Short mmCIF file of C-alpha atoms in Angstrom, two decimals:
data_model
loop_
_atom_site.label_atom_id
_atom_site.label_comp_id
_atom_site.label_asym_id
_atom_site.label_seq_id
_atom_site.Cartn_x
_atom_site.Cartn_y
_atom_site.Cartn_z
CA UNK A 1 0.00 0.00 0.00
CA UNK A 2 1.18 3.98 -0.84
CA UNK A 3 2.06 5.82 2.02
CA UNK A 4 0.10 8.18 1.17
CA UNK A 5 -3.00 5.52 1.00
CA UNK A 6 -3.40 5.96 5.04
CA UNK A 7 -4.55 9.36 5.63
CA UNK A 8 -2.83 10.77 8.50
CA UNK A 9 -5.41 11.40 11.42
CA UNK A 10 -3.57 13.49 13.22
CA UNK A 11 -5.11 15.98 10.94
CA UNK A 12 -8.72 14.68 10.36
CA UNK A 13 -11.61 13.07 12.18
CA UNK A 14 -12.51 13.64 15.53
CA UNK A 15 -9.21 14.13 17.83
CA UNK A 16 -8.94 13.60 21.71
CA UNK A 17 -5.72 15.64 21.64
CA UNK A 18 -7.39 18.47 24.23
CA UNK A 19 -10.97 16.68 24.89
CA UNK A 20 -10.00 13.20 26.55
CA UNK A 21 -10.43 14.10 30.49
CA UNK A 22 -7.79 13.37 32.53
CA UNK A 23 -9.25 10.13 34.49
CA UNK A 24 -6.88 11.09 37.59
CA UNK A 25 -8.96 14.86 37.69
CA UNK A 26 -12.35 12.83 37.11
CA UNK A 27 -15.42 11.88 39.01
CA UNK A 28 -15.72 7.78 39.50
CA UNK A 29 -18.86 8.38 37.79
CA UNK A 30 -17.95 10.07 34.91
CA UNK A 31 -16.85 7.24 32.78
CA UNK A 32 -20.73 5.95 33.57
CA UNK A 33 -22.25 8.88 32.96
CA UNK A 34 -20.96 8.80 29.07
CA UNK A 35 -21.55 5.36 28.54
CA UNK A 36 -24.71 4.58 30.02
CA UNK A 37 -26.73 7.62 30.32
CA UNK A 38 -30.45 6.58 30.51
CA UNK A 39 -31.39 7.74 27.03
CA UNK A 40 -29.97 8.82 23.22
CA UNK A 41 -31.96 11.75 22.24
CA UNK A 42 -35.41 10.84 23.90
CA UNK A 43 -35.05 6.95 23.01
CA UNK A 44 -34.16 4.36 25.54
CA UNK A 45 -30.27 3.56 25.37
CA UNK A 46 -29.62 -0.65 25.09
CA UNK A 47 -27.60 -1.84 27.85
CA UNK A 48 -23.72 -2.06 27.57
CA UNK A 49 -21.76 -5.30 28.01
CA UNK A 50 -17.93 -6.20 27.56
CA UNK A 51 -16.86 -9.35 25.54
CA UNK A 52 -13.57 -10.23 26.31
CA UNK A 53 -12.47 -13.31 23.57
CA UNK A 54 -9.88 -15.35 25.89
CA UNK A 55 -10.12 -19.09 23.80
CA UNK A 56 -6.43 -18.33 22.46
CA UNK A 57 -3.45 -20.76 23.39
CA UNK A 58 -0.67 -18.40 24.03
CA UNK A 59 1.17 -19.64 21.42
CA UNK A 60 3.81 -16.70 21.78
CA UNK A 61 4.75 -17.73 25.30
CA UNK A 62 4.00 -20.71 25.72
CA UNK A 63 4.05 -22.98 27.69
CA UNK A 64 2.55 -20.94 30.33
CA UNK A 65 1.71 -21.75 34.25
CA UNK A 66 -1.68 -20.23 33.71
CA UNK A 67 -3.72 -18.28 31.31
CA UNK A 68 -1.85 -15.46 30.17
CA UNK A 69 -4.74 -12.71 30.81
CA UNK A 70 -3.98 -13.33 34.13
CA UNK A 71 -0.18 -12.38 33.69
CA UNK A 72 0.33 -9.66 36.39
CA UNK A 73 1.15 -6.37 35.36
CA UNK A 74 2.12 -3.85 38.26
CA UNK A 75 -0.29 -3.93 41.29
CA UNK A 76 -3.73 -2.38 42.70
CA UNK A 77 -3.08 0.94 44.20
CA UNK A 78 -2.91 1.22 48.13
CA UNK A 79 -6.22 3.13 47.75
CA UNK A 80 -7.69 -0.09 46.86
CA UNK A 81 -7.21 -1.74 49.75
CA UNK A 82 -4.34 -2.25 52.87
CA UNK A 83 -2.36 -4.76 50.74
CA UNK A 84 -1.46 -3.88 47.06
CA UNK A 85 -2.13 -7.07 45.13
CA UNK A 86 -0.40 -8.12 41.74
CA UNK A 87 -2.80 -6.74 38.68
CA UNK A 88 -3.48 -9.25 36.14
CA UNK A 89 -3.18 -7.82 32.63
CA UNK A 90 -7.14 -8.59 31.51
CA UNK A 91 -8.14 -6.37 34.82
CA UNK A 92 -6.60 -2.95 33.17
CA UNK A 93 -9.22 -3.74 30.32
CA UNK A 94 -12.05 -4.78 32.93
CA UNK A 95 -10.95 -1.58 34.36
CA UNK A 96 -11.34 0.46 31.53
CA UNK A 97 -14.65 -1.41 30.31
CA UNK A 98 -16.28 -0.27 34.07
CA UNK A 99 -15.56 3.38 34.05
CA UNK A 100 -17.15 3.37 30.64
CA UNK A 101 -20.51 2.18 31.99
CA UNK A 102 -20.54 -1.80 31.85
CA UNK A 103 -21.86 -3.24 34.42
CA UNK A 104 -21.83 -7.22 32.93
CA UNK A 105 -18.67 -8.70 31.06
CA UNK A 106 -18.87 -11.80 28.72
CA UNK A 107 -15.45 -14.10 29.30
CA UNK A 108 -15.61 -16.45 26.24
CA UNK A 109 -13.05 -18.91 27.39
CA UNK A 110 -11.94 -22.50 26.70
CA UNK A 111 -11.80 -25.53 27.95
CA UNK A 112 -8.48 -25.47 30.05
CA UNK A 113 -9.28 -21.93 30.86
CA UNK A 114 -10.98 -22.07 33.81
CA UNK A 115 -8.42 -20.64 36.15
CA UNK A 116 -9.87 -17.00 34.80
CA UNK A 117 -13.43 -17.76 36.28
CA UNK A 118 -11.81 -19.28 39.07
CA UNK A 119 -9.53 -15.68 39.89
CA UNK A 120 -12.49 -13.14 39.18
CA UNK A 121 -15.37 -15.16 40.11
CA UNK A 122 -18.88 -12.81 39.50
CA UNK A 123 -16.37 -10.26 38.96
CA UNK A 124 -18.23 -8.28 41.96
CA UNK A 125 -14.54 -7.95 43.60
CA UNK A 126 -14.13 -4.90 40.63
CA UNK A 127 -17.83 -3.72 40.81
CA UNK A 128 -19.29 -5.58 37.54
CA UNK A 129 -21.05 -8.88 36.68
CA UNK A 130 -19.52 -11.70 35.41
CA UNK A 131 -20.80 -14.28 32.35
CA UNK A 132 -18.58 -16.95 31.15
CA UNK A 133 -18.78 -18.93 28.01
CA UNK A 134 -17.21 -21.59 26.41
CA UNK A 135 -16.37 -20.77 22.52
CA UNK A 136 -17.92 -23.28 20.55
CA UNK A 137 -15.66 -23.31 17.56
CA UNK A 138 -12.00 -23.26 17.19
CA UNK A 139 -11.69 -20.44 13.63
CA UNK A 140 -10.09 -17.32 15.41
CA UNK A 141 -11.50 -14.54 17.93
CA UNK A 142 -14.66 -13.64 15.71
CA UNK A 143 -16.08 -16.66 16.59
CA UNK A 144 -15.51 -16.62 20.39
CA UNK A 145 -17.53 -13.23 19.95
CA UNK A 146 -19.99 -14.91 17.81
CA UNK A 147 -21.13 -16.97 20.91
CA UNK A 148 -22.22 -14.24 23.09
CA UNK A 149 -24.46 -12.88 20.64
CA UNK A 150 -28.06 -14.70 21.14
CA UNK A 151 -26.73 -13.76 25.30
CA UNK A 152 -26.65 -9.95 24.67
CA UNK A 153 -29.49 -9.39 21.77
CA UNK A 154 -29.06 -5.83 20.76
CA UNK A 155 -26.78 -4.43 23.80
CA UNK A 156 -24.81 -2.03 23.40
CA UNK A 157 -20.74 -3.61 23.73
CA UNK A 158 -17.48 -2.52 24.26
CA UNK A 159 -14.81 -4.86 22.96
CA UNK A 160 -11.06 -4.86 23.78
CA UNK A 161 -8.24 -7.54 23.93
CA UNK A 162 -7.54 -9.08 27.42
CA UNK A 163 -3.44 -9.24 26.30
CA UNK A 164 -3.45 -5.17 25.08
CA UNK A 165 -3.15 -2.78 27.54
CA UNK A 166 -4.35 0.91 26.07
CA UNK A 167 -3.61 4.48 27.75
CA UNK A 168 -5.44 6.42 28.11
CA UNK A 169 -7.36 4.83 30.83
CA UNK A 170 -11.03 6.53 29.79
CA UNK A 171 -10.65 5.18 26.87
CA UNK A 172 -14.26 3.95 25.56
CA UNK A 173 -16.22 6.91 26.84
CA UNK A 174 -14.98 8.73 23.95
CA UNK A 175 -15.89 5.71 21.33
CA UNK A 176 -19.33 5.73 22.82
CA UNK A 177 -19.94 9.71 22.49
CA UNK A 178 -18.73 9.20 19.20
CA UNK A 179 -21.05 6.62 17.97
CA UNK A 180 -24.17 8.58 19.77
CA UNK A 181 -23.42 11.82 17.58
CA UNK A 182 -22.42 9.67 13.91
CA UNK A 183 -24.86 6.92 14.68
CA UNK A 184 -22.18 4.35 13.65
CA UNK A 185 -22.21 0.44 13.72
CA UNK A 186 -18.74 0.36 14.99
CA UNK A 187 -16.14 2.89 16.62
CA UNK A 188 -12.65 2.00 16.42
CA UNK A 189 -10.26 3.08 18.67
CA UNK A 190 -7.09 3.98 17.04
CA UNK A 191 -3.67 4.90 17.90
CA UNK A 192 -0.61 5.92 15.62
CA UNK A 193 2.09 2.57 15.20
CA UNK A 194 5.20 1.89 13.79
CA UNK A 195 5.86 -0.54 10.69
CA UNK A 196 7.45 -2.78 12.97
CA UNK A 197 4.54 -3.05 15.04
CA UNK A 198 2.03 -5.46 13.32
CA UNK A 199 -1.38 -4.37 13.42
CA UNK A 200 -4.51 -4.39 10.80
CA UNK A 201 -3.58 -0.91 8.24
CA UNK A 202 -7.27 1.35 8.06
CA UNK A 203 -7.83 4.16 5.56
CA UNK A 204 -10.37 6.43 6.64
CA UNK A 205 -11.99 9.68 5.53
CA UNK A 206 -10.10 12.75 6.07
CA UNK A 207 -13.28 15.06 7.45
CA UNK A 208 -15.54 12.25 9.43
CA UNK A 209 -13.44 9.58 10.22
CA UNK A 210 -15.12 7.18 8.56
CA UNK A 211 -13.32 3.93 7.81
CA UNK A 212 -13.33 3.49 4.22
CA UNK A 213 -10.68 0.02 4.15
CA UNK A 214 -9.61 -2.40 6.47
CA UNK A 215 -6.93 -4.60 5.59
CA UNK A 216 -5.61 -7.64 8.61
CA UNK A 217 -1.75 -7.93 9.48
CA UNK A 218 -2.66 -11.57 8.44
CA UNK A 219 -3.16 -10.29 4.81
CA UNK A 220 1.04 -9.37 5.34
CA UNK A 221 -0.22 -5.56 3.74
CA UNK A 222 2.30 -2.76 2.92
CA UNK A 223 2.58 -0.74 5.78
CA UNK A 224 4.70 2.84 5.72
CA UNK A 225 6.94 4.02 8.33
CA UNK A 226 4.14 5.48 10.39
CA UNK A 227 0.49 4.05 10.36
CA UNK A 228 -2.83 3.91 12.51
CA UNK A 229 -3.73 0.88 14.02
CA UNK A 230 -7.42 -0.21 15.78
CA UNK A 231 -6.86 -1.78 19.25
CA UNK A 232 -10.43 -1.80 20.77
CA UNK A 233 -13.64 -1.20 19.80
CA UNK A 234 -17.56 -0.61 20.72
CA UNK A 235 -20.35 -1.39 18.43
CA UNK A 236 -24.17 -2.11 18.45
CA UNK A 237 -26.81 -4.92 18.26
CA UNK A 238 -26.15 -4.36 14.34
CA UNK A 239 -23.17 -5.38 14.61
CA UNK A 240 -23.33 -8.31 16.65
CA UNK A 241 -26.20 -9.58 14.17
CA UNK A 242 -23.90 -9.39 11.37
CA UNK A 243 -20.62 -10.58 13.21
CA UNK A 244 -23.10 -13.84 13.96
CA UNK A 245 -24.41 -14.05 10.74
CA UNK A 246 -20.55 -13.78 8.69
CA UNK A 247 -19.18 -16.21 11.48
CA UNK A 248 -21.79 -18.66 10.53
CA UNK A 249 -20.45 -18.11 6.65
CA UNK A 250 -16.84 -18.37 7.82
CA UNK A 251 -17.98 -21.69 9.20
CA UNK A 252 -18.81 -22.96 6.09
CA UNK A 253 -15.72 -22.22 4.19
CA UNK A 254 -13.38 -23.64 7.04
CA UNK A 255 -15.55 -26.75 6.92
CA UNK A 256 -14.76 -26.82 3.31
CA UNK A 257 -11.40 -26.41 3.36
CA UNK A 258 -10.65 -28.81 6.28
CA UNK A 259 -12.64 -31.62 4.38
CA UNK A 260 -10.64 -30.69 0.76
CA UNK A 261 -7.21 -31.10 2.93
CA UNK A 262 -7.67 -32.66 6.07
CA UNK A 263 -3.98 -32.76 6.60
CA UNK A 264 -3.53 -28.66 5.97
CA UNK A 265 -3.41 -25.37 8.45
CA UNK A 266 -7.03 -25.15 10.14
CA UNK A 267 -8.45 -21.55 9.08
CA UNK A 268 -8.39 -19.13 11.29
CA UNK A 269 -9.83 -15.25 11.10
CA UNK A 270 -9.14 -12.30 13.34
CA UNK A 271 -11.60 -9.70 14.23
CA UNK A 272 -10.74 -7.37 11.82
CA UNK A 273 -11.74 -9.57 9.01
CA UNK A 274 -15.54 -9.69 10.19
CA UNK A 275 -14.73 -5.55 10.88
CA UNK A 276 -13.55 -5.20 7.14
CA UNK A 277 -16.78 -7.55 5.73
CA UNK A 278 -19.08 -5.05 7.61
CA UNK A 279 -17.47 -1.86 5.80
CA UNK A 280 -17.81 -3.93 2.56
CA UNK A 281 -21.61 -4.53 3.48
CA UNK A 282 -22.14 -1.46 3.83
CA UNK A 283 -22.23 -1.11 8.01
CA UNK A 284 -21.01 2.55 9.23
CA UNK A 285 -17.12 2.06 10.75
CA UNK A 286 -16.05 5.12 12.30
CA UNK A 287 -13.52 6.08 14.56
CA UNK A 288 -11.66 7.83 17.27
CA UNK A 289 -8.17 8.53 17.60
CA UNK A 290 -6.10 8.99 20.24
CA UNK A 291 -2.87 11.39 19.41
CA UNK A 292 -1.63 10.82 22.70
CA UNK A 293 -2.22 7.43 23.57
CA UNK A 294 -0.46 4.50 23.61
CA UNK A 295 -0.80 0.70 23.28
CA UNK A 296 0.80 -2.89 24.27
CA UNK A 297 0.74 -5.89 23.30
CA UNK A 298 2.16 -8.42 26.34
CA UNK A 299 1.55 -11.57 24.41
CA UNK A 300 4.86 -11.66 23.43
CA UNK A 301 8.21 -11.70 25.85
CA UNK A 302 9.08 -7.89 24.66
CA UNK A 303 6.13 -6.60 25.84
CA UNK A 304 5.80 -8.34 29.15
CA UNK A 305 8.95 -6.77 30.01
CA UNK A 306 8.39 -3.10 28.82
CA UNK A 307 4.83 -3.52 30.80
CA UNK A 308 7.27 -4.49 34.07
CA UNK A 309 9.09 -1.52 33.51
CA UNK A 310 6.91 1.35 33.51
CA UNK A 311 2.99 -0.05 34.90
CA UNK A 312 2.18 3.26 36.01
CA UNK A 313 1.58 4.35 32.41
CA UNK A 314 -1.53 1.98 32.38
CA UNK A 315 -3.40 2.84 35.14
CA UNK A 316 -2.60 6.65 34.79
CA UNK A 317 -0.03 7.32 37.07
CA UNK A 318 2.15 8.22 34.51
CA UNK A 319 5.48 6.63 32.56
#
């Protein structure tokens, strides 16, 4: 792809540079208050969930002791409580998903996995509600999402990987404002990367922020020296009708092409590939980006280590 394909969003679309608040100078409430006000212009707002996919293997680090969304990352602050207790990385998303409004969070798990349910329980420890599911089919993340659908009908749900931690910390309340003034399926939360940072390459319309093209780091594209990247997401009961309906085509092709070569690589999408169907069906992708903010991926030994070394970054106490 041209550099000049990716339109640079630091000088389009709607920018957080001076109107993310500072969580630290913030009300506990406020993240609620944006996320799940009562009503969208006199009409009754759906209720907001968080799916959390967590079927993967941990391939990169394996073999593991445990699951790695509970690899601790830094510790609760003494505020929390008399003893500060290692932070598992999944919690700075649970976190995140809470101020925004959520009050119930889908785990889809694995079997194998149940050491999650058995560290957060109902999940009342951090003030939400708890679901757990088992993912039904083995193709990639979009169908561990796919499962929760006929559980949350047309909620309202903010998505984000359990193994990425973002900054800044109120990061969905801006995604969900977003989507209440475009009226967009999906908001995408994106962040400027590097080309040695894999990640799926948008292009998106200079004035709105529209995403126009979504192409998957597993289609290997052309990426320049500097490019946005999505890293979490909310959407509506749109949405999560279509992501059901193109995981039960997916289904159908990996079926296929297991029983043409039985021997081969099992199939296997990522979410971006369901994301980059909806544009093409014609679903309203928009976005959010985040100038200042900053993103990790600790499924991998690199980033475990740089999470180690500055874990006051993530829960905005600074680097």
């Amino acid at each position: 792809m041209p550099r000049n394909s990716v339109p640079d969003p630091r000088n389009s679309g709607p920018d957080l540079r001076n109107s993310s608040p500072d969580p630290r100078n913030s009300s506990p409430d406020a993240g609620a208050r944006a996320g799940a006000s009562p009503s969208v212009q006199g009409f009754p707002r759906p209720r907001l969930v968080g799916l959390i996919p967590a079927a993967g293997r941990g391939t990169r680090l394996s073999p593991l002791p445990f699951s790695k969304e509970l690899m601790p990352v830094g510790f609760t602050h003494a505020s929390e409580g008399a003893d500060r207790k290692p932070r598992p990385v999944s919690q700075y998303l649970l976190e995140r998903m809470r101020l925004a409004g959520a009050e119930q969070v889908f785990f889809i798990t694995r079997p194998g996995k149940g050491d999650i349910a058995d560290y957060y329980g109902d999940g009342s420890r951090l003030g939400l509600r708890f679901a757990y599911l088992q993912a039904g089919l083995p193709w990639g993340p979009p169908f561990s999402l796919a499962q929760a659908v006929p559980f949350i009908g047309d909620a309202r749900v903010v998505f984000g990987f359990p193994d990425i931690l973002i900054d800044p910390v109120d990061s969905f309340s801006p995604l969900l404002a977003h989507q209440d003034e475009t009226g967009a399926d999906v908001v995408l939360g994106l962040f400027h990367a590097t080309a040695c940072e894999p990640g799926d390459v948008i292009t998106r319309d200079d004035a709105t922020g529209r995403i126009l093209n979504l192409e998957t780091k597993e289609e290997r594209p052309q990426r320049p020296d500097h490019y946005t990247c999505w890293m979490f997401a909310v959407w509506n009961g749109r949405f999560s009708m279509f992501l059901h309906k193109e995981c039960g085509r997916l289904a159908a092709q990996a079926r296929a092409r297991i029983a043409a070569d039985p021997q081969g690589k099992a199939p296997e999408w990522p979410v971006g590939a369901v994301i980059a169907a909806a544009i093409r069906a014609g679903l309203h992708v928009n976005s959010v980006w985040f100038p200042q903010g900053r993103f990790l991926d600790i499924g991998e030994p690199d980033g475990i280590t740089a999470a180690a070394a500055f874990p006051g970054v993530w829960d905005g106490l600074g680097a």
